[in-house]
């Protein structure tokens, strides 16, 4: 059983919804949903049922959350026992050159406030290059630009650029 999927399950329960779990884990809701489908396939049962608008844990889901917490705690204990105290999480982060000077510092400080011993390895490039690095698994998370109607990723901000120049006669 994939422990990353168990972490996602616990995040959904701890944060109360797929959407809030997605925001807290820096993923999209669709990624969270796909991960839960994979976990349901692995365990061979439904973990959630729809109740009005909400996804609610089934009895099997509640039981798995209980075991997931124990498994994740054991995993952390085993790692600390072998490696000693954790040196920090390494995040391979991709950022377009345009945003390095002003936005990257803000994002890093927010992430550090949420995960105090996080370490960053920064990769820069165009949005297309960063998407490719994400697809290859070389970047864990990337800040990229997208077309206005795209539902890819999470929207952090919208920027309307204005280009000016001198009028030629």
PDB file of C-alpha atoms in Angstrom:
ATOM      1  CA  UNK A   1       0.000   0.000   0.000  1.00  0.00           C
ATOM      2  CA  UNK A   2       1.377   3.392  -1.017  1.00  0.00           C
ATOM      3  CA  UNK A   3       1.990   5.560   2.058  1.00  0.00           C
ATOM      4  CA  UNK A   4       1.616   8.753  -0.008  1.00  0.00           C
ATOM      5  CA  UNK A   5      -1.987   7.742  -0.637  1.00  0.00           C
ATOM      6  CA  UNK A   6      -2.455   7.140   3.086  1.00  0.00           C
ATOM      7  CA  UNK A   7      -1.049  10.622   3.816  1.00  0.00           C
ATOM      8  CA  UNK A   8      -3.594  12.084   1.413  1.00  0.00           C
ATOM      9  CA  UNK A   9      -6.435  10.156   3.076  1.00  0.00           C
ATOM     10  CA  UNK A  10      -5.406  11.468   6.493  1.00  0.00           C
ATOM     11  CA  UNK A  11      -5.100  15.018   5.090  1.00  0.00           C
ATOM     12  CA  UNK A  12      -8.685  14.830   3.776  1.00  0.00           C
ATOM     13  CA  UNK A  13      -9.948  13.764   7.195  1.00  0.00           C
ATOM     14  CA  UNK A  14      -7.818  16.296   9.097  1.00  0.00           C
ATOM     15  CA  UNK A  15      -8.797  19.226   6.872  1.00  0.00           C
ATOM     16  CA  UNK A  16     -12.429  18.239   6.334  1.00  0.00           C
ATOM     17  CA  UNK A  17     -12.638  18.099   2.543  1.00  0.00           C
ATOM     18  CA  UNK A  18     -10.870  17.133  -0.660  1.00  0.00           C
ATOM     19  CA  UNK A  19     -10.522  20.835  -1.578  1.00  0.00           C
ATOM     20  CA  UNK A  20      -8.918  21.894   1.731  1.00  0.00           C
ATOM     21  CA  UNK A  21      -6.643  18.838   1.688  1.00  0.00           C
ATOM     22  CA  UNK A  22      -5.587  19.825  -1.834  1.00  0.00           C
ATOM     23  CA  UNK A  23      -4.704  23.348  -0.706  1.00  0.00           C
ATOM     24  CA  UNK A  24      -2.788  22.115   2.342  1.00  0.00           C
ATOM     25  CA  UNK A  25      -0.789  19.583   0.328  1.00  0.00           C
ATOM     26  CA  UNK A  26      -0.196  21.940  -2.623  1.00  0.00           C
ATOM     27  CA  UNK A  27      -2.094  19.689  -5.034  1.00  0.00           C
ATOM     28  CA  UNK A  28      -5.238  20.067  -7.098  1.00  0.00           C
ATOM     29  CA  UNK A  29      -8.572  18.567  -6.093  1.00  0.00           C
ATOM     30  CA  UNK A  30      -8.470  16.342  -9.170  1.00  0.00           C
ATOM     31  CA  UNK A  31      -5.103  14.902  -8.064  1.00  0.00           C
ATOM     32  CA  UNK A  32      -6.546  14.239  -4.597  1.00  0.00           C
ATOM     33  CA  UNK A  33      -9.577  12.494  -6.163  1.00  0.00           C
ATOM     34  CA  UNK A  34      -7.358  10.368  -8.420  1.00  0.00           C
ATOM     35  CA  UNK A  35      -5.216   9.368  -5.442  1.00  0.00           C
ATOM     36  CA  UNK A  36      -8.303   8.268  -3.502  1.00  0.00           C
ATOM     37  CA  UNK A  37      -9.523   6.234  -6.498  1.00  0.00           C
ATOM     38  CA  UNK A  38      -6.114   4.505  -6.588  1.00  0.00           C
ATOM     39  CA  UNK A  39      -6.290   3.816  -2.851  1.00  0.00           C
ATOM     40  CA  UNK A  40      -9.814   2.400  -3.208  1.00  0.00           C
ATOM     41  CA  UNK A  41      -8.521   0.121  -5.980  1.00  0.00           C
ATOM     42  CA  UNK A  42      -5.630  -1.014  -3.766  1.00  0.00           C
ATOM     43  CA  UNK A  43      -7.860  -1.873  -0.793  1.00  0.00           C
ATOM     44  CA  UNK A  44     -10.730  -3.185  -2.934  1.00  0.00           C
ATOM     45  CA  UNK A  45     -13.536  -1.165  -1.360  1.00  0.00           C
ATOM     46  CA  UNK A  46     -15.115   2.288  -1.427  1.00  0.00           C
ATOM     47  CA  UNK A  47     -13.691   4.628   1.189  1.00  0.00           C
ATOM     48  CA  UNK A  48     -16.067   7.547   0.583  1.00  0.00           C
ATOM     49  CA  UNK A  49     -19.750   7.885  -0.195  1.00  0.00           C
ATOM     50  CA  UNK A  50     -21.541  10.995  -1.377  1.00  0.00           C
ATOM     51  CA  UNK A  51     -23.875  12.542   1.201  1.00  0.00           C
ATOM     52  CA  UNK A  52     -25.651  15.591  -0.266  1.00  0.00           C
ATOM     53  CA  UNK A  53     -22.674  17.610  -1.558  1.00  0.00           C
ATOM     54  CA  UNK A  54     -20.046  16.120   0.720  1.00  0.00           C
ATOM     55  CA  UNK A  55     -17.844  13.049   0.467  1.00  0.00           C
ATOM     56  CA  UNK A  56     -18.191  11.131   3.743  1.00  0.00           C
ATOM     57  CA  UNK A  57     -16.036   8.236   4.922  1.00  0.00           C
ATOM     58  CA  UNK A  58     -17.603   4.793   4.789  1.00  0.00           C
ATOM     59  CA  UNK A  59     -17.080   2.407   7.716  1.00  0.00           C
ATOM     60  CA  UNK A  60     -14.201   0.841   5.789  1.00  0.00           C
ATOM     61  CA  UNK A  61     -12.812   4.329   5.190  1.00  0.00           C
ATOM     62  CA  UNK A  62     -12.956   5.154   8.905  1.00  0.00           C
ATOM     63  CA  UNK A  63     -11.199   1.924   9.740  1.00  0.00           C
ATOM     64  CA  UNK A  64      -8.495   2.586   7.142  1.00  0.00           C
ATOM     65  CA  UNK A  65      -7.899   6.118   8.517  1.00  0.00           C
ATOM     66  CA  UNK A  66      -7.251   4.578  11.935  1.00  0.00           C
ATOM     67  CA  UNK A  67      -4.691   2.172  10.466  1.00  0.00           C
ATOM     68  CA  UNK A  68      -3.249   4.842   8.154  1.00  0.00           C
ATOM     69  CA  UNK A  69      -2.362   7.043  11.129  1.00  0.00           C
ATOM     70  CA  UNK A  70      -0.633   4.110  12.822  1.00  0.00           C
ATOM     71  CA  UNK A  71       1.212   3.120   9.630  1.00  0.00           C
ATOM     72  CA  UNK A  72       2.410   6.687   9.028  1.00  0.00           C
ATOM     73  CA  UNK A  73       3.490   7.043  12.648  1.00  0.00           C
ATOM     74  CA  UNK A  74       5.421   3.757  12.433  1.00  0.00           C
ATOM     75  CA  UNK A  75       6.999   4.848   9.160  1.00  0.00           C
ATOM     76  CA  UNK A  76       8.149   8.132  10.735  1.00  0.00           C
ATOM     77  CA  UNK A  77       9.480   6.303  13.813  1.00  0.00           C
ATOM     78  CA  UNK A  78      11.395   3.851  11.634  1.00  0.00           C
ATOM     79  CA  UNK A  79      12.930   6.651   9.570  1.00  0.00           C
ATOM     80  CA  UNK A  80      13.933   8.622  12.662  1.00  0.00           C
ATOM     81  CA  UNK A  81      15.406   5.509  14.226  1.00  0.00           C
ATOM     82  CA  UNK A  82      17.524   4.812  11.153  1.00  0.00           C
ATOM     83  CA  UNK A  83      18.397   8.351  10.071  1.00  0.00           C
ATOM     84  CA  UNK A  84      18.229  10.223  13.356  1.00  0.00           C
ATOM     85  CA  UNK A  85      16.210  13.441  13.662  1.00  0.00           C
ATOM     86  CA  UNK A  86      14.767  14.640  10.376  1.00  0.00           C
ATOM     87  CA  UNK A  87      16.975  17.159   8.585  1.00  0.00           C
ATOM     88  CA  UNK A  88      14.029  18.679   6.774  1.00  0.00           C
ATOM     89  CA  UNK A  89      11.874  18.000   3.780  1.00  0.00           C
ATOM     90  CA  UNK A  90      13.506  18.739   0.439  1.00  0.00           C
ATOM     91  CA  UNK A  91      11.141  20.338  -2.076  1.00  0.00           C
ATOM     92  CA  UNK A  92      12.257  20.509  -5.690  1.00  0.00           C
ATOM     93  CA  UNK A  93      10.477  23.698  -6.741  1.00  0.00           C
ATOM     94  CA  UNK A  94      10.209  25.111 -10.253  1.00  0.00           C
ATOM     95  CA  UNK A  95       9.760  28.820 -10.866  1.00  0.00           C
ATOM     96  CA  UNK A  96       9.779  30.898 -14.070  1.00  0.00           C
ATOM     97  CA  UNK A  97      12.589  33.459 -14.208  1.00  0.00           C
ATOM     98  CA  UNK A  98       9.991  36.265 -14.307  1.00  0.00           C
ATOM     99  CA  UNK A  99       8.809  35.406 -10.785  1.00  0.00           C
ATOM    100  CA  UNK A 100      12.093  34.652  -9.036  1.00  0.00           C
ATOM    101  CA  UNK A 101      12.745  38.218  -7.884  1.00  0.00           C
ATOM    102  CA  UNK A 102       9.360  39.054  -6.393  1.00  0.00           C
ATOM    103  CA  UNK A 103       7.058  36.060  -5.956  1.00  0.00           C
ATOM    104  CA  UNK A 104       9.434  33.224  -5.082  1.00  0.00           C
ATOM    105  CA  UNK A 105      10.451  34.755  -1.739  1.00  0.00           C
ATOM    106  CA  UNK A 106       6.802  35.145  -0.702  1.00  0.00           C
ATOM    107  CA  UNK A 107       5.954  31.549  -1.624  1.00  0.00           C
ATOM    108  CA  UNK A 108       9.011  30.193   0.175  1.00  0.00           C
ATOM    109  CA  UNK A 109       8.240  32.130   3.361  1.00  0.00           C
ATOM    110  CA  UNK A 110       4.624  30.878   3.393  1.00  0.00           C
ATOM    111  CA  UNK A 111       5.802  27.294   2.926  1.00  0.00           C
ATOM    112  CA  UNK A 112       8.439  27.698   5.641  1.00  0.00           C
ATOM    113  CA  UNK A 113       5.774  28.927   8.068  1.00  0.00           C
ATOM    114  CA  UNK A 114       3.741  25.779   7.354  1.00  0.00           C
ATOM    115  CA  UNK A 115       6.725  23.371   7.315  1.00  0.00           C
ATOM    116  CA  UNK A 116       9.547  24.910   9.420  1.00  0.00           C
ATOM    117  CA  UNK A 117      12.326  22.496   8.417  1.00  0.00           C
ATOM    118  CA  UNK A 118      11.621  22.577   4.679  1.00  0.00           C
ATOM    119  CA  UNK A 119      14.559  22.912   2.298  1.00  0.00           C
ATOM    120  CA  UNK A 120      14.295  24.101  -1.282  1.00  0.00           C
ATOM    121  CA  UNK A 121      16.055  23.147  -4.491  1.00  0.00           C
ATOM    122  CA  UNK A 122      15.006  25.751  -7.065  1.00  0.00           C
ATOM    123  CA  UNK A 123      14.828  25.062 -10.808  1.00  0.00           C
ATOM    124  CA  UNK A 124      14.085  27.920 -13.189  1.00  0.00           C
ATOM    125  CA  UNK A 125      12.860  27.897 -16.757  1.00  0.00           C
ATOM    126  CA  UNK A 126       9.847  28.664 -18.900  1.00  0.00           C
ATOM    127  CA  UNK A 127       6.420  27.409 -17.855  1.00  0.00           C
ATOM    128  CA  UNK A 128       6.561  24.783 -20.620  1.00  0.00           C
ATOM    129  CA  UNK A 129       9.980  23.572 -19.420  1.00  0.00           C
ATOM    130  CA  UNK A 130       8.771  23.416 -15.812  1.00  0.00           C
ATOM    131  CA  UNK A 131       5.682  21.400 -16.801  1.00  0.00           C
ATOM    132  CA  UNK A 132       7.995  18.955 -18.563  1.00  0.00           C
ATOM    133  CA  UNK A 133      10.193  18.683 -15.444  1.00  0.00           C
ATOM    134  CA  UNK A 134       7.071  17.963 -13.369  1.00  0.00           C
ATOM    135  CA  UNK A 135       5.967  15.268 -15.816  1.00  0.00           C
ATOM    136  CA  UNK A 136       9.412  13.643 -15.517  1.00  0.00           C
ATOM    137  CA  UNK A 137       9.268  13.839 -11.701  1.00  0.00           C
ATOM    138  CA  UNK A 138      12.309  16.129 -11.525  1.00  0.00           C
ATOM    139  CA  UNK A 139      10.287  18.911  -9.872  1.00  0.00           C
ATOM    140  CA  UNK A 140       7.792  18.297  -7.036  1.00  0.00           C
ATOM    141  CA  UNK A 141       5.938  21.568  -7.432  1.00  0.00           C
ATOM    142  CA  UNK A 142       6.101  24.368  -9.982  1.00  0.00           C
ATOM    143  CA  UNK A 143       4.726  27.856 -10.357  1.00  0.00           C
ATOM    144  CA  UNK A 144       3.679  28.197 -13.987  1.00  0.00           C
ATOM    145  CA  UNK A 145       1.568  30.486 -16.115  1.00  0.00           C
ATOM    146  CA  UNK A 146      -1.451  29.091 -17.889  1.00  0.00           C
ATOM    147  CA  UNK A 147      -4.145  30.173 -20.284  1.00  0.00           C
ATOM    148  CA  UNK A 148      -7.081  32.027 -18.681  1.00  0.00           C
ATOM    149  CA  UNK A 149      -9.652  29.228 -19.178  1.00  0.00           C
ATOM    150  CA  UNK A 150      -7.388  26.355 -18.110  1.00  0.00           C
ATOM    151  CA  UNK A 151      -8.326  24.311 -15.042  1.00  0.00           C
ATOM    152  CA  UNK A 152      -4.741  23.072 -14.645  1.00  0.00           C
ATOM    153  CA  UNK A 153      -3.327  23.483 -11.133  1.00  0.00           C
ATOM    154  CA  UNK A 154      -4.399  26.020  -8.521  1.00  0.00           C
ATOM    155  CA  UNK A 155      -4.722  29.722  -9.298  1.00  0.00           C
ATOM    156  CA  UNK A 156      -2.484  31.751  -6.976  1.00  0.00           C
ATOM    157  CA  UNK A 157      -3.072  35.104  -8.636  1.00  0.00           C
ATOM    158  CA  UNK A 158      -4.132  36.651 -11.918  1.00  0.00           C
ATOM    159  CA  UNK A 159      -1.956  39.188 -13.663  1.00  0.00           C
ATOM    160  CA  UNK A 160      -3.086  41.527 -16.427  1.00  0.00           C
ATOM    161  CA  UNK A 161       0.010  42.732 -18.163  1.00  0.00           C
ATOM    162  CA  UNK A 162       0.188  46.005 -19.991  1.00  0.00           C
ATOM    163  CA  UNK A 163       2.826  46.696 -22.597  1.00  0.00           C
ATOM    164  CA  UNK A 164       3.709  50.274 -23.452  1.00  0.00           C
ATOM    165  CA  UNK A 165       6.024  51.943 -25.859  1.00  0.00           C
ATOM    166  CA  UNK A 166       6.695  55.170 -27.652  1.00  0.00           C
ATOM    167  CA  UNK A 167       4.394  56.171 -30.484  1.00  0.00           C
ATOM    168  CA  UNK A 168       6.143  56.435 -33.826  1.00  0.00           C
ATOM    169  CA  UNK A 169       5.000  58.973 -36.373  1.00  0.00           C
TER     170      UNK A 169
END
